[in-house]
PDB file of C-alpha atoms and ligand atoms in Angstrom:
ATOM      1  CA  UNK A  13     -43.088 152.430  69.832  1.00 52.00           C
ATOM      2  CA  UNK A  14     -41.943 153.246  73.341  1.00 75.00           C
ATOM      3  CA  UNK A  15     -41.196 150.200  75.406  1.00 91.00           C
ATOM      4  CA  UNK A  16     -41.418 150.567  79.136  1.00 96.00           C
ATOM      5  CA  UNK A  17     -39.973 147.108  79.660  1.00 97.00           C
ATOM      6  CA  UNK A  18     -37.575 145.353  77.335  1.00 97.00           C
ATOM      7  CA  UNK A  19     -35.952 142.063  78.267  1.00 98.00           C
ATOM      8  CA  UNK A  20     -33.382 140.294  76.144  1.00 97.00           C
ATOM      9  CA  UNK A  21     -32.480 136.645  76.751  1.00 97.00           C
ATOM     10  CA  UNK A  22     -33.290 137.248  80.387  1.00 98.00           C
ATOM     11  CA  UNK A  23     -32.275 134.133  82.267  1.00 98.00           C
ATOM     12  CA  UNK A  24     -32.194 133.226  85.936  1.00 98.00           C
ATOM     13  CA  UNK A  25     -30.841 130.002  87.364  1.00 97.00           C
ATOM     14  CA  UNK A  26     -30.949 128.928  90.974  1.00 96.00           C
ATOM     15  CA  UNK A  27     -28.245 126.274  91.186  1.00 95.00           C
ATOM     16  CA  UNK A  28     -29.172 123.736  88.526  1.00 94.00           C
ATOM     17  CA  UNK A  29     -32.737 124.921  88.281  1.00 95.00           C
ATOM     18  CA  UNK A  30     -33.536 127.329  85.469  1.00 97.00           C
ATOM     19  CA  UNK A  31     -36.366 129.497  86.737  1.00 97.00           C
ATOM     20  CA  UNK A  32     -36.418 131.779  83.692  1.00 98.00           C
ATOM     21  CA  UNK A  33     -35.004 130.792  80.349  1.00 97.00           C
ATOM     22  CA  UNK A  34     -34.133 133.425  77.733  1.00 97.00           C
ATOM     23  CA  UNK A  35     -37.102 135.760  78.113  1.00 98.00           C
ATOM     24  CA  UNK A  36     -37.539 138.271  75.286  1.00 98.00           C
ATOM     25  CA  UNK A  37     -40.457 140.501  76.148  1.00 97.00           C
ATOM     26  CA  UNK A  38     -41.363 144.052  75.184  1.00 97.00           C
ATOM     27  CA  UNK A  39     -44.085 145.886  77.039  1.00 97.00           C
ATOM     28  CA  UNK A  40     -45.281 149.153  75.543  1.00 95.00           C
ATOM     29  CA  UNK A  41     -46.484 152.131  77.549  1.00 96.00           C
ATOM     30  CA  UNK A  42     -50.078 152.540  78.636  1.00 96.00           C
ATOM     31  CA  UNK A  43     -51.199 148.927  78.671  1.00 96.00           C
ATOM     32  CA  UNK A  44     -52.124 146.315  81.228  1.00 97.00           C
ATOM     33  CA  UNK A  45     -50.134 143.169  80.585  1.00 97.00           C
ATOM     34  CA  UNK A  46     -51.368 139.980  82.207  1.00 95.00           C
ATOM     35  CA  UNK A  47     -48.403 137.722  82.911  1.00 95.00           C
ATOM     36  CA  UNK A  48     -49.846 134.253  83.178  1.00 91.00           C
ATOM     37  CA  UNK A  49     -48.480 130.840  83.913  1.00 88.00           C
ATOM     38  CA  UNK A  50     -48.924 127.818  86.145  1.00 85.00           C
ATOM     39  CA  UNK A  51     -47.239 127.497  89.540  1.00 87.00           C
ATOM     40  CA  UNK A  52     -43.486 127.492  89.229  1.00 90.00           C
ATOM     41  CA  UNK A  53     -43.501 128.906  85.672  1.00 92.00           C
ATOM     42  CA  UNK A  54     -41.148 131.745  86.605  1.00 96.00           C
ATOM     43  CA  UNK A  55     -43.554 134.661  87.049  1.00 95.00           C
ATOM     44  CA  UNK A  56     -42.259 135.791  90.430  1.00 96.00           C
ATOM     45  CA  UNK A  57     -38.681 135.362  89.252  1.00 97.00           C
ATOM     46  CA  UNK A  58     -39.397 137.668  86.282  1.00 97.00           C
ATOM     47  CA  UNK A  59     -41.044 140.221  88.540  1.00 97.00           C
ATOM     48  CA  UNK A  60     -38.163 140.222  91.001  1.00 96.00           C
ATOM     49  CA  UNK A  61     -35.747 140.716  88.104  1.00 97.00           C
ATOM     50  CA  UNK A  62     -37.812 143.635  86.777  1.00 96.00           C
ATOM     51  CA  UNK A  63     -38.016 145.185  90.223  1.00 94.00           C
ATOM     52  CA  UNK A  64     -34.231 144.922  90.549  1.00 93.00           C
ATOM     53  CA  UNK A  65     -34.391 142.642  93.602  1.00 93.00           C
ATOM     54  CA  UNK A  66     -32.339 139.855  92.054  1.00 95.00           C
ATOM     55  CA  UNK A  67     -29.697 139.861  89.337  1.00 96.00           C
ATOM     56  CA  UNK A  68     -30.035 137.862  86.126  1.00 97.00           C
ATOM     57  CA  UNK A  69     -27.689 134.949  85.482  1.00 97.00           C
ATOM     58  CA  UNK A  70     -27.482 136.254  81.917  1.00 97.00           C
ATOM     59  CA  UNK A  71     -29.370 138.589  79.624  1.00 97.00           C
ATOM     60  CA  UNK A  72     -30.874 141.927  80.521  1.00 96.00           C
ATOM     61  CA  UNK A  73     -33.992 143.646  81.801  1.00 96.00           C
ATOM     62  CA  UNK A  74     -34.274 147.289  80.824  1.00 96.00           C
ATOM     63  CA  UNK A  75     -36.997 149.422  82.394  1.00 96.00           C
ATOM     64  CA  UNK A  76     -37.517 153.020  81.201  1.00 95.00           C
ATOM     65  CA  UNK A  77     -34.113 152.714  79.547  1.00 94.00           C
ATOM     66  CA  UNK A  78     -32.356 151.773  82.788  1.00 95.00           C
ATOM     67  CA  UNK A  79     -30.874 148.412  83.648  1.00 95.00           C
ATOM     68  CA  UNK A  80     -33.208 147.017  86.309  1.00 95.00           C
ATOM     69  CA  UNK A  81     -30.495 145.337  88.347  1.00 90.00           C
ATOM     70  CA  UNK A  82     -27.852 148.099  88.214  1.00 88.00           C
ATOM     71  CA  UNK A  83     -29.782 151.335  88.179  1.00 87.00           C
ATOM     72  CA  UNK A  84     -32.296 150.747  90.907  1.00 82.00           C
ATOM     73  CA  UNK A  85     -32.030 154.289  92.311  1.00 81.00           C
ATOM     74  CA  UNK A  86     -33.082 155.835  89.023  1.00 82.00           C
ATOM     75  CA  UNK A  87     -36.111 153.557  88.876  1.00 86.00           C
ATOM     76  CA  UNK A  88     -37.342 153.411  92.452  1.00 86.00           C
ATOM     77  CA  UNK A  89     -39.756 156.332  92.266  1.00 89.00           C
ATOM     78  CA  UNK A  90     -41.102 155.357  88.874  1.00 94.00           C
ATOM     79  CA  UNK A  91     -42.036 151.822  89.898  1.00 95.00           C
ATOM     80  CA  UNK A  92     -44.771 150.600  92.231  1.00 95.00           C
ATOM     81  CA  UNK A  93     -44.084 147.057  93.305  1.00 95.00           C
ATOM     82  CA  UNK A  94     -46.351 144.651  95.123  1.00 94.00           C
ATOM     83  CA  UNK A  95     -44.724 141.345  96.020  1.00 91.00           C
ATOM     84  CA  UNK A  96     -46.716 138.134  95.984  1.00 86.00           C
ATOM     85  CA  UNK A  97     -45.921 137.410  99.607  1.00 79.00           C
ATOM     86  CA  UNK A  98     -46.493 140.863 100.985  1.00 79.00           C
ATOM     87  CA  UNK A  99     -45.275 140.859 104.551  1.00 78.00           C
ATOM     88  CA  UNK A 100     -44.805 144.160 106.280  1.00 76.00           C
ATOM     89  CA  UNK A 101     -43.300 144.954 109.677  1.00 85.00           C
ATOM     90  CA  UNK A 102     -45.951 143.555 112.037  1.00 88.00           C
ATOM     91  CA  UNK A 103     -45.293 146.004 114.860  1.00 92.00           C
ATOM     92  CA  UNK A 104     -45.854 149.105 112.766  1.00 94.00           C
ATOM     93  CA  UNK A 105     -49.292 150.507 112.095  1.00 95.00           C
ATOM     94  CA  UNK A 106     -50.309 150.881 108.455  1.00 94.00           C
ATOM     95  CA  UNK A 107     -49.795 154.649 108.787  1.00 94.00           C
ATOM     96  CA  UNK A 108     -46.271 154.262 110.183  1.00 94.00           C
ATOM     97  CA  UNK A 109     -45.351 151.765 107.513  1.00 94.00           C
ATOM     98  CA  UNK A 110     -46.633 153.923 104.655  1.00 94.00           C
ATOM     99  CA  UNK A 111     -44.984 157.072 105.946  1.00 93.00           C
ATOM    100  CA  UNK A 112     -41.692 155.172 106.100  1.00 91.00           C
ATOM    101  CA  UNK A 113     -42.085 154.312 102.410  1.00 89.00           C
ATOM    102  CA  UNK A 114     -43.336 157.770 101.508  1.00 92.00           C
ATOM    103  CA  UNK A 115     -40.078 159.054 102.923  1.00 90.00           C
ATOM    104  CA  UNK A 116     -38.073 156.568 100.821  1.00 86.00           C
ATOM    105  CA  UNK A 117     -39.910 157.732  97.717  1.00 85.00           C
ATOM    106  CA  UNK A 118     -38.927 161.303  98.580  1.00 85.00           C
ATOM    107  CA  UNK A 119     -42.383 162.405  99.665  1.00 86.00           C
ATOM    108  CA  UNK A 120     -45.880 161.400  98.665  1.00 91.00           C
ATOM    109  CA  UNK A 121     -49.085 163.376  98.271  1.00 92.00           C
ATOM    110  CA  UNK A 122     -50.944 162.780 101.542  1.00 91.00           C
ATOM    111  CA  UNK A 123     -54.317 163.244  99.845  1.00 94.00           C
ATOM    112  CA  UNK A 124     -53.566 160.361  97.509  1.00 94.00           C
ATOM    113  CA  UNK A 125     -52.879 158.031 100.437  1.00 95.00           C
ATOM    114  CA  UNK A 126     -56.146 159.121 102.055  1.00 95.00           C
ATOM    115  CA  UNK A 127     -58.037 158.533  98.831  1.00 96.00           C
ATOM    116  CA  UNK A 128     -56.598 155.046  98.387  1.00 97.00           C
ATOM    117  CA  UNK A 129     -57.178 153.993 101.982  1.00 96.00           C
ATOM    118  CA  UNK A 130     -60.759 155.241 101.866  1.00 96.00           C
ATOM    119  CA  UNK A 131     -61.346 153.496  98.590  1.00 96.00           C
ATOM    120  CA  UNK A 132     -60.155 150.176  99.969  1.00 96.00           C
ATOM    121  CA  UNK A 133     -61.789 150.722 103.333  1.00 95.00           C
ATOM    122  CA  UNK A 134     -58.522 150.337 105.202  1.00 95.00           C
ATOM    123  CA  UNK A 135     -57.869 151.369 108.804  1.00 94.00           C
ATOM    124  CA  UNK A 136     -54.294 152.656 108.947  1.00 94.00           C
ATOM    125  CA  UNK A 137     -54.322 152.942 112.721  1.00 95.00           C
ATOM    126  CA  UNK A 138     -54.120 149.175 113.263  1.00 94.00           C
ATOM    127  CA  UNK A 139     -50.853 147.283 113.776  1.00 94.00           C
ATOM    128  CA  UNK A 140     -50.055 145.394 110.564  1.00 93.00           C
ATOM    129  CA  UNK A 141     -49.580 142.200 112.572  1.00 92.00           C
ATOM    130  CA  UNK A 142     -53.192 142.464 113.750  1.00 93.00           C
ATOM    131  CA  UNK A 143     -54.657 142.888 110.262  1.00 93.00           C
ATOM    132  CA  UNK A 144     -56.353 140.111 108.310  1.00 92.00           C
ATOM    133  CA  UNK A 145     -54.564 138.803 105.246  1.00 91.00           C
ATOM    134  CA  UNK A 146     -56.776 140.773 102.874  1.00 92.00           C
ATOM    135  CA  UNK A 147     -56.322 143.991 104.834  1.00 94.00           C
ATOM    136  CA  UNK A 148     -52.561 143.470 104.905  1.00 93.00           C
ATOM    137  CA  UNK A 149     -52.697 143.074 101.144  1.00 94.00           C
ATOM    138  CA  UNK A 150     -54.478 146.429 100.950  1.00 95.00           C
ATOM    139  CA  UNK A 151     -51.571 148.079 102.768  1.00 95.00           C
ATOM    140  CA  UNK A 152     -49.339 146.616 100.047  1.00 95.00           C
ATOM    141  CA  UNK A 153     -51.618 147.979  97.345  1.00 96.00           C
ATOM    142  CA  UNK A 154     -51.596 151.471  98.832  1.00 96.00           C
ATOM    143  CA  UNK A 155     -47.818 151.300  99.126  1.00 95.00           C
ATOM    144  CA  UNK A 156     -47.490 150.318  95.451  1.00 96.00           C
ATOM    145  CA  UNK A 157     -49.840 153.021  94.146  1.00 97.00           C
ATOM    146  CA  UNK A 158     -49.350 155.933  96.549  1.00 95.00           C
ATOM    147  CA  UNK A 159     -46.528 157.704  94.678  1.00 94.00           C
ATOM    148  CA  UNK A 160     -48.413 157.477  91.370  1.00 94.00           C
ATOM    149  CA  UNK A 161     -45.644 155.524  89.636  1.00 95.00           C
ATOM    150  CA  UNK A 162     -45.338 155.180  85.863  1.00 96.00           C
ATOM    151  CA  UNK A 163     -45.083 151.393  86.072  1.00 97.00           C
ATOM    152  CA  UNK A 164     -46.882 149.025  88.418  1.00 98.00           C
ATOM    153  CA  UNK A 165     -45.349 145.590  88.893  1.00 97.00           C
ATOM    154  CA  UNK A 166     -47.867 143.466  90.748  1.00 96.00           C
ATOM    155  CA  UNK A 167     -47.406 139.839  91.732  1.00 95.00           C
ATOM    156  CA  UNK A 168     -50.773 138.122  92.197  1.00 92.00           C
ATOM    157  CA  UNK A 169     -52.223 141.342  93.646  1.00 92.00           C
ATOM    158  CA  UNK A 170     -55.756 140.193  94.398  1.00 90.00           C
ATOM    159  CA  UNK A 171     -54.650 137.442  96.788  1.00 85.00           C
ATOM    160  CA  UNK A 172     -56.871 137.572  99.846  1.00 88.00           C
ATOM    161  CA  UNK A 173     -59.173 140.326  98.573  1.00 92.00           C
ATOM    162  CA  UNK A 174     -62.904 139.714  98.709  1.00 92.00           C
ATOM    163  CA  UNK A 175     -64.898 140.012  95.442  1.00 91.00           C
ATOM    164  CA  UNK A 176     -65.965 143.588  96.146  1.00 93.00           C
ATOM    165  CA  UNK A 177     -62.398 144.679  96.748  1.00 94.00           C
ATOM    166  CA  UNK A 178     -61.207 142.740  93.709  1.00 93.00           C
ATOM    167  CA  UNK A 179     -63.657 144.732  91.628  1.00 93.00           C
ATOM    168  CA  UNK A 180     -62.451 147.980  93.166  1.00 95.00           C
ATOM    169  CA  UNK A 181     -58.885 146.958  92.454  1.00 96.00           C
ATOM    170  CA  UNK A 182     -59.640 146.170  88.818  1.00 95.00           C
ATOM    171  CA  UNK A 183     -61.239 149.579  88.515  1.00 96.00           C
ATOM    172  CA  UNK A 184     -58.085 151.165  89.930  1.00 97.00           C
ATOM    173  CA  UNK A 185     -56.009 149.260  87.353  1.00 97.00           C
ATOM    174  CA  UNK A 186     -58.165 150.534  84.495  1.00 96.00           C
ATOM    175  CA  UNK A 187     -57.933 154.128  85.740  1.00 97.00           C
ATOM    176  CA  UNK A 188     -54.181 153.743  86.090  1.00 97.00           C
ATOM    177  CA  UNK A 189     -53.888 152.480  82.517  1.00 97.00           C
ATOM    178  CA  UNK A 190     -56.205 155.190  81.214  1.00 97.00           C
ATOM    179  CA  UNK A 191     -53.951 157.775  82.864  1.00 97.00           C
ATOM    180  CA  UNK A 192     -51.125 156.463  80.651  1.00 96.00           C
ATOM    181  CA  UNK A 193     -49.369 154.285  83.223  1.00 97.00           C
ATOM    182  CA  UNK A 194     -48.251 150.742  82.519  1.00 97.00           C
ATOM    183  CA  UNK A 195     -49.283 147.707  84.543  1.00 98.00           C
ATOM    184  CA  UNK A 196     -47.469 144.369  84.662  1.00 98.00           C
ATOM    185  CA  UNK A 197     -49.752 141.965  86.454  1.00 96.00           C
ATOM    186  CA  UNK A 198     -48.999 138.338  87.233  1.00 94.00           C
ATOM    187  CA  UNK A 199     -51.566 135.660  87.865  1.00 90.00           C
ATOM    188  CA  UNK A 200     -52.106 131.968  87.355  1.00 83.00           C
ATOM    189  CA  UNK A 201     -55.798 132.462  86.637  1.00 79.00           C
ATOM    190  CA  UNK A 202     -56.921 133.754  83.270  1.00 79.00           C
ATOM    191  CA  UNK A 203     -60.317 134.940  84.462  1.00 77.00           C
ATOM    192  CA  UNK A 204     -58.595 137.246  86.929  1.00 78.00           C
ATOM    193  CA  UNK A 205     -56.704 139.186  84.261  1.00 84.00           C
ATOM    194  CA  UNK A 206     -59.017 138.740  81.299  1.00 83.00           C
ATOM    195  CA  UNK A 207     -61.354 141.453  82.497  1.00 85.00           C
ATOM    196  CA  UNK A 208     -58.620 144.088  82.718  1.00 93.00           C
ATOM    197  CA  UNK A 209     -55.632 143.073  80.603  1.00 95.00           C
ATOM    198  CA  UNK A 210     -55.066 144.365  77.081  1.00 95.00           C
ATOM    199  CA  UNK A 211     -52.390 141.784  76.373  1.00 95.00           C
ATOM    200  CA  UNK A 212     -51.493 138.458  77.911  1.00 93.00           C
ATOM    201  CA  UNK A 213     -48.079 136.832  77.972  1.00 95.00           C
ATOM    202  CA  UNK A 214     -48.094 133.151  78.832  1.00 91.00           C
ATOM    203  CA  UNK A 215     -45.109 131.565  80.512  1.00 92.00           C
ATOM    204  CA  UNK A 216     -44.545 127.862  80.988  1.00 91.00           C
ATOM    205  CA  UNK A 217     -41.561 126.169  82.628  1.00 92.00           C
ATOM    206  CA  UNK A 218     -39.492 129.364  82.440  1.00 95.00           C
ATOM    207  CA  UNK A 219     -40.200 130.022  78.785  1.00 95.00           C
ATOM    208  CA  UNK A 220     -42.452 132.509  77.080  1.00 95.00           C
ATOM    209  CA  UNK A 221     -45.064 130.561  75.133  1.00 91.00           C
ATOM    210  CA  UNK A 222     -47.007 133.391  73.538  1.00 90.00           C
ATOM    211  CA  UNK A 223     -47.847 137.067  73.746  1.00 94.00           C
ATOM    212  CA  UNK A 224     -51.265 138.003  72.415  1.00 91.00           C
ATOM    213  CA  UNK A 225     -53.908 140.619  72.782  1.00 92.00           C
ATOM    214  CA  UNK A 226     -56.864 139.388  74.821  1.00 87.00           C
ATOM    215  CA  UNK A 227     -58.962 140.105  71.747  1.00 84.00           C
ATOM    216  CA  UNK A 228     -56.788 137.812  69.588  1.00 84.00           C
ATOM    217  CA  UNK A 229     -57.034 135.063  72.196  1.00 81.00           C
ATOM    218  CA  UNK A 230     -60.806 135.497  72.140  1.00 77.00           C
ATOM    219  CA  UNK A 231     -60.904 135.428  68.345  1.00 76.00           C
ATOM    220  CA  UNK A 232     -58.995 132.168  68.280  1.00 76.00           C
ATOM    221  CA  UNK A 233     -61.034 130.549  70.991  1.00 77.00           C
ATOM    222  CA  UNK A 234     -63.564 127.832  70.274  1.00 81.00           C
ATOM    223  CA  UNK A 235     -67.179 128.806  70.073  1.00 83.00           C
ATOM    224  CA  UNK A 236     -70.240 126.565  70.089  1.00 88.00           C
ATOM    225  CA  UNK A 237     -73.156 127.256  67.784  1.00 92.00           C
ATOM    226  CA  UNK A 238     -76.510 125.532  67.660  1.00 95.00           C
ATOM    227  CA  UNK A 239     -78.051 125.942  64.224  1.00 95.00           C
ATOM    228  CA  UNK A 240     -81.682 124.952  63.724  1.00 96.00           C
ATOM    229  CA  UNK A 241     -82.670 124.219  60.127  1.00 94.00           C
ATOM    230  CA  UNK A 242     -86.128 124.083  58.564  1.00 92.00           C
ATOM    231  CA  UNK A 243     -85.260 120.664  57.154  1.00 92.00           C
ATOM    232  CA  UNK A 244     -82.390 118.164  57.588  1.00 92.00           C
ATOM    233  CA  UNK A 245     -79.101 120.032  58.215  1.00 93.00           C
ATOM    234  CA  UNK A 246     -76.659 120.097  55.252  1.00 92.00           C
ATOM    235  CA  UNK A 247     -73.869 118.284  57.096  1.00 93.00           C
ATOM    236  CA  UNK A 248     -71.282 118.108  54.298  1.00 93.00           C
ATOM    237  CA  UNK A 249     -71.655 121.790  53.651  1.00 92.00           C
ATOM    238  CA  UNK A 250     -71.187 122.702  57.319  1.00 93.00           C
ATOM    239  CA  UNK A 251     -68.200 120.378  57.700  1.00 94.00           C
ATOM    240  CA  UNK A 252     -66.463 122.037  54.749  1.00 93.00           C
ATOM    241  CA  UNK A 253     -66.503 125.527  56.290  1.00 93.00           C
ATOM    242  CA  UNK A 254     -63.074 126.737  57.472  1.00 90.00           C
ATOM    243  CA  UNK A 255     -62.707 126.621  61.250  1.00 89.00           C
ATOM    244  CA  UNK A 256     -65.381 123.985  61.871  1.00 93.00           C
ATOM    245  CA  UNK A 257     -63.895 121.514  64.354  1.00 91.00           C
ATOM    246  CA  UNK A 258     -66.815 119.378  65.370  1.00 92.00           C
ATOM    247  CA  UNK A 259     -70.317 118.693  64.159  1.00 95.00           C
ATOM    248  CA  UNK A 260     -73.097 116.643  65.636  1.00 95.00           C
ATOM    249  CA  UNK A 261     -76.676 116.431  64.472  1.00 95.00           C
ATOM    250  CA  UNK A 262     -79.713 116.212  66.677  1.00 95.00           C
ATOM    251  CA  UNK A 263     -82.780 116.129  64.421  1.00 94.00           C
ATOM    252  CA  UNK A 264     -82.961 119.487  62.680  1.00 95.00           C
ATOM    253  CA  UNK A 265     -80.326 121.026  64.983  1.00 96.00           C
ATOM    254  CA  UNK A 266     -76.633 121.043  64.102  1.00 95.00           C
ATOM    255  CA  UNK A 267     -74.257 121.539  67.058  1.00 96.00           C
ATOM    256  CA  UNK A 268     -71.086 123.033  65.670  1.00 95.00           C
ATOM    257  CA  UNK A 269     -67.745 123.870  67.319  1.00 92.00           C
ATOM    258  CA  UNK A 270     -65.854 126.575  65.429  1.00 90.00           C
ATOM    259  CA  UNK A 271     -62.524 128.265  66.038  1.00 85.00           C
ATOM    260  CA  UNK A 272     -62.109 131.880  65.038  1.00 78.00           C
ATOM    261  CA  UNK A 273     -64.786 133.832  63.271  1.00 79.00           C
ATOM    262  CA  UNK A 274     -68.245 132.357  62.830  1.00 85.00           C
ATOM    263  CA  UNK A 275     -69.059 134.737  59.954  1.00 86.00           C
ATOM    264  CA  UNK A 276     -68.362 132.303  57.131  1.00 89.00           C
ATOM    265  CA  UNK A 277     -70.412 129.550  58.725  1.00 91.00           C
ATOM    266  CA  UNK A 278     -73.375 131.851  59.215  1.00 90.00           C
ATOM    267  CA  UNK A 279     -73.087 133.110  55.637  1.00 90.00           C
ATOM    268  CA  UNK A 280     -72.890 129.556  54.281  1.00 90.00           C
ATOM    269  CA  UNK A 281     -75.882 128.186  56.144  1.00 90.00           C
ATOM    270  CA  UNK A 282     -78.034 131.307  55.663  1.00 88.00           C
ATOM    271  CA  UNK A 283     -79.031 130.086  52.238  1.00 87.00           C
ATOM    272  CA  UNK A 284     -80.183 126.729  53.649  1.00 88.00           C
ATOM    273  CA  UNK A 285     -83.194 127.706  55.665  1.00 86.00           C
ATOM    274  CA  UNK A 286     -81.719 128.289  59.132  1.00 91.00           C
ATOM    275  CA  UNK A 287     -84.527 129.181  61.501  1.00 91.00           C
ATOM    276  CA  UNK A 288     -82.528 129.777  64.666  1.00 93.00           C
ATOM    277  CA  UNK A 289     -78.910 130.370  65.737  1.00 92.00           C
ATOM    278  CA  UNK A 290     -77.730 130.082  69.336  1.00 92.00           C
ATOM    279  CA  UNK A 291     -74.133 131.184  69.946  1.00 86.00           C
ATOM    280  CA  UNK A 292     -72.387 130.186  73.158  1.00 82.00           C
ATOM    281  CA  UNK A 293     -69.602 132.279  74.674  1.00 71.00           C
ATOM    282  CA  UNK A 294     -66.104 131.705  73.306  1.00 69.00           C
ATOM    283  CA  UNK A 295     -64.305 129.218  75.496  1.00 66.00           C
ATOM    284  CA  UNK A 296     -61.364 131.405  76.352  1.00 70.00           C
ATOM    285  CA  UNK A 297     -60.394 129.243  79.277  1.00 70.00           C
ATOM    286  CA  UNK A 298     -59.980 126.235  76.962  1.00 69.00           C
ATOM    287  CA  UNK A 299     -57.852 128.232  74.509  1.00 69.00           C
ATOM    288  CA  UNK A 300     -55.709 129.362  77.392  1.00 72.00           C
ATOM    289  CA  UNK A 301     -55.368 125.883  78.852  1.00 72.00           C
ATOM    290  CA  UNK A 302     -54.115 124.653  75.483  1.00 71.00           C
ATOM    291  CA  UNK A 303     -51.170 127.013  75.899  1.00 71.00           C
ATOM    292  CA  UNK A 304     -50.709 125.858  79.460  1.00 67.00           C
ATOM    293  CA  UNK A 305     -50.601 122.211  78.437  1.00 67.00           C
ATOM    294  CA  UNK A 306     -48.257 122.827  75.557  1.00 62.00           C
ATOM    295  CA  UNK A 307     -50.827 122.164  72.860  1.00 56.00           C
ATOM    296  CA  UNK A 308     -51.342 125.761  71.855  1.00 51.00           C
TER     297      UNK A 308
HETATM  298  N1  ATP B 883     -34.737 131.583  95.564  1.00 85.59           N
HETATM  299  C1  ATP B 883     -34.908 130.444  94.881  1.00 85.59           C
HETATM  300  N2  ATP B 883     -34.091 129.383  95.067  1.00 85.59           N
HETATM  301  C2  ATP B 883     -34.257 128.239  94.372  1.00 85.59           C
HETATM  302  N3  ATP B 883     -35.232 128.029  93.460  1.00 85.59           N
HETATM  303  C3  ATP B 883     -36.068 129.041  93.227  1.00 85.59           C
HETATM  304  C4  ATP B 883     -35.974 130.301  93.921  1.00 85.59           C
HETATM  305  N4  ATP B 883     -36.951 131.103  93.481  1.00 85.59           N
HETATM  306  C5  ATP B 883     -37.647 130.391  92.548  1.00 85.59           C
HETATM  307  N5  ATP B 883     -37.114 129.159  92.400  1.00 85.59           N
HETATM  308  C6  ATP B 883     -37.604 128.121  91.469  1.00 85.59           C
HETATM  309  O1  ATP B 883     -37.755 128.692  90.186  1.00 85.59           O
HETATM  310  C7  ATP B 883     -38.947 128.233  89.554  1.00 85.59           C
HETATM  311  C8  ATP B 883     -39.848 129.402  89.213  1.00 85.59           C
HETATM  312  O2  ATP B 883     -40.362 129.949  90.412  1.00 85.59           O
HETATM  313  P1  ATP B 883     -41.281 131.247  90.466  1.00 85.59           P
HETATM  314  O3  ATP B 883     -41.537 131.537  91.899  1.00 85.59           O
HETATM  315  O4  ATP B 883     -40.687 132.324  89.645  1.00 85.59           O
HETATM  316  O5  ATP B 883     -42.609 130.718  89.747  1.00 85.59           O
HETATM  317  P2  ATP B 883     -44.066 131.360  89.700  1.00 85.59           P
HETATM  318  O6  ATP B 883     -44.497 131.288  88.280  1.00 85.59           O
HETATM  319  O7  ATP B 883     -44.072 132.681  90.344  1.00 85.59           O
HETATM  320  O8  ATP B 883     -44.926 130.331  90.537  1.00 85.59           O
HETATM  321  P3  ATP B 883     -46.195 130.559  91.547  1.00 85.59           P
HETATM  322  O9  ATP B 883     -47.390 130.784  90.667  1.00 85.59           O
HETATM  323  O10 ATP B 883     -46.262 129.250  92.258  1.00 85.59           O
HETATM  324  O11 ATP B 883     -45.877 131.709  92.427  1.00 85.59           O
HETATM  325  C9  ATP B 883     -39.567 127.240  90.498  1.00 85.59           C
HETATM  326  O12 ATP B 883     -39.167 125.948  90.112  1.00 85.59           O
HETATM  327  C10 ATP B 883     -38.976 127.615  91.841  1.00 85.59           C
HETATM  328  O13 ATP B 883     -38.894 126.483  92.670  1.00 85.59           O
END
């Protein structure tokens, strides 16, 4: 499989502080990877290493076969980068700022800039310093996407965007992925990436905790089922089913917490006169927080 990003023992220390500790991560082409972790986990450090802005203390980050820290020129046009703290030159208008970058990229399709600015309802005639935070962020988004790069590296991209614009942005990410591009997207909130990401990588205290498809995370998540029986619920039988974590009885209703598939439970109880089944959404957030807390 083609890997757009491949890091090996990628490590970054700032003085005595280890911001990133031996990261081994492969990202294949054509996916949206959600890079998740609490504050200070090392997400921005990883992103800056991938974008070639800082050098690793040890280990390597290879992007499209090029070393990210040494072969920046070969990568510049193929990467769209949006920093977490996007600050542009305040005295330039959006148009001036973007044309400066378009020049650096060696030319950009003007129509694509127009399309993006229209889509995000952005006025490029205004001085960047006079724009609201969300509108400034939009300038950063246009800058990252305008040269149609093969890889987008986005650090908390929806910061400051209102819900409508967040939705528009997610749509843009999906289209980008569907066009075969790769997206590396950092966030500290699962719900933000869950809707778009194919895979999530979870980082904690500089270390990679897990890489999983969103589907696998969902499959492993806890689910609550309320089973109504025609007579007294067969508690021992329910308890014995694989994946059943909790059981409480309320008259003829059994409240069950299951991890993974609920198929076996349903099959088991079907023969015992179940009259109603209510399934609650998988608690993805809880599964995710387990990884955050170090219990996953
Ligand atoms: N330039 C720097 N000098 C010293 N320490 C740094 C520097 N950059 C990052 N760190 C430290 O490295 C650790 C990881 O920081 P990083 O910004 O990568 O985390 P993060 O996951 O992006 O966090 P957040 O969600 O808060 O943005 C933190 O402890 C941070 O204080």
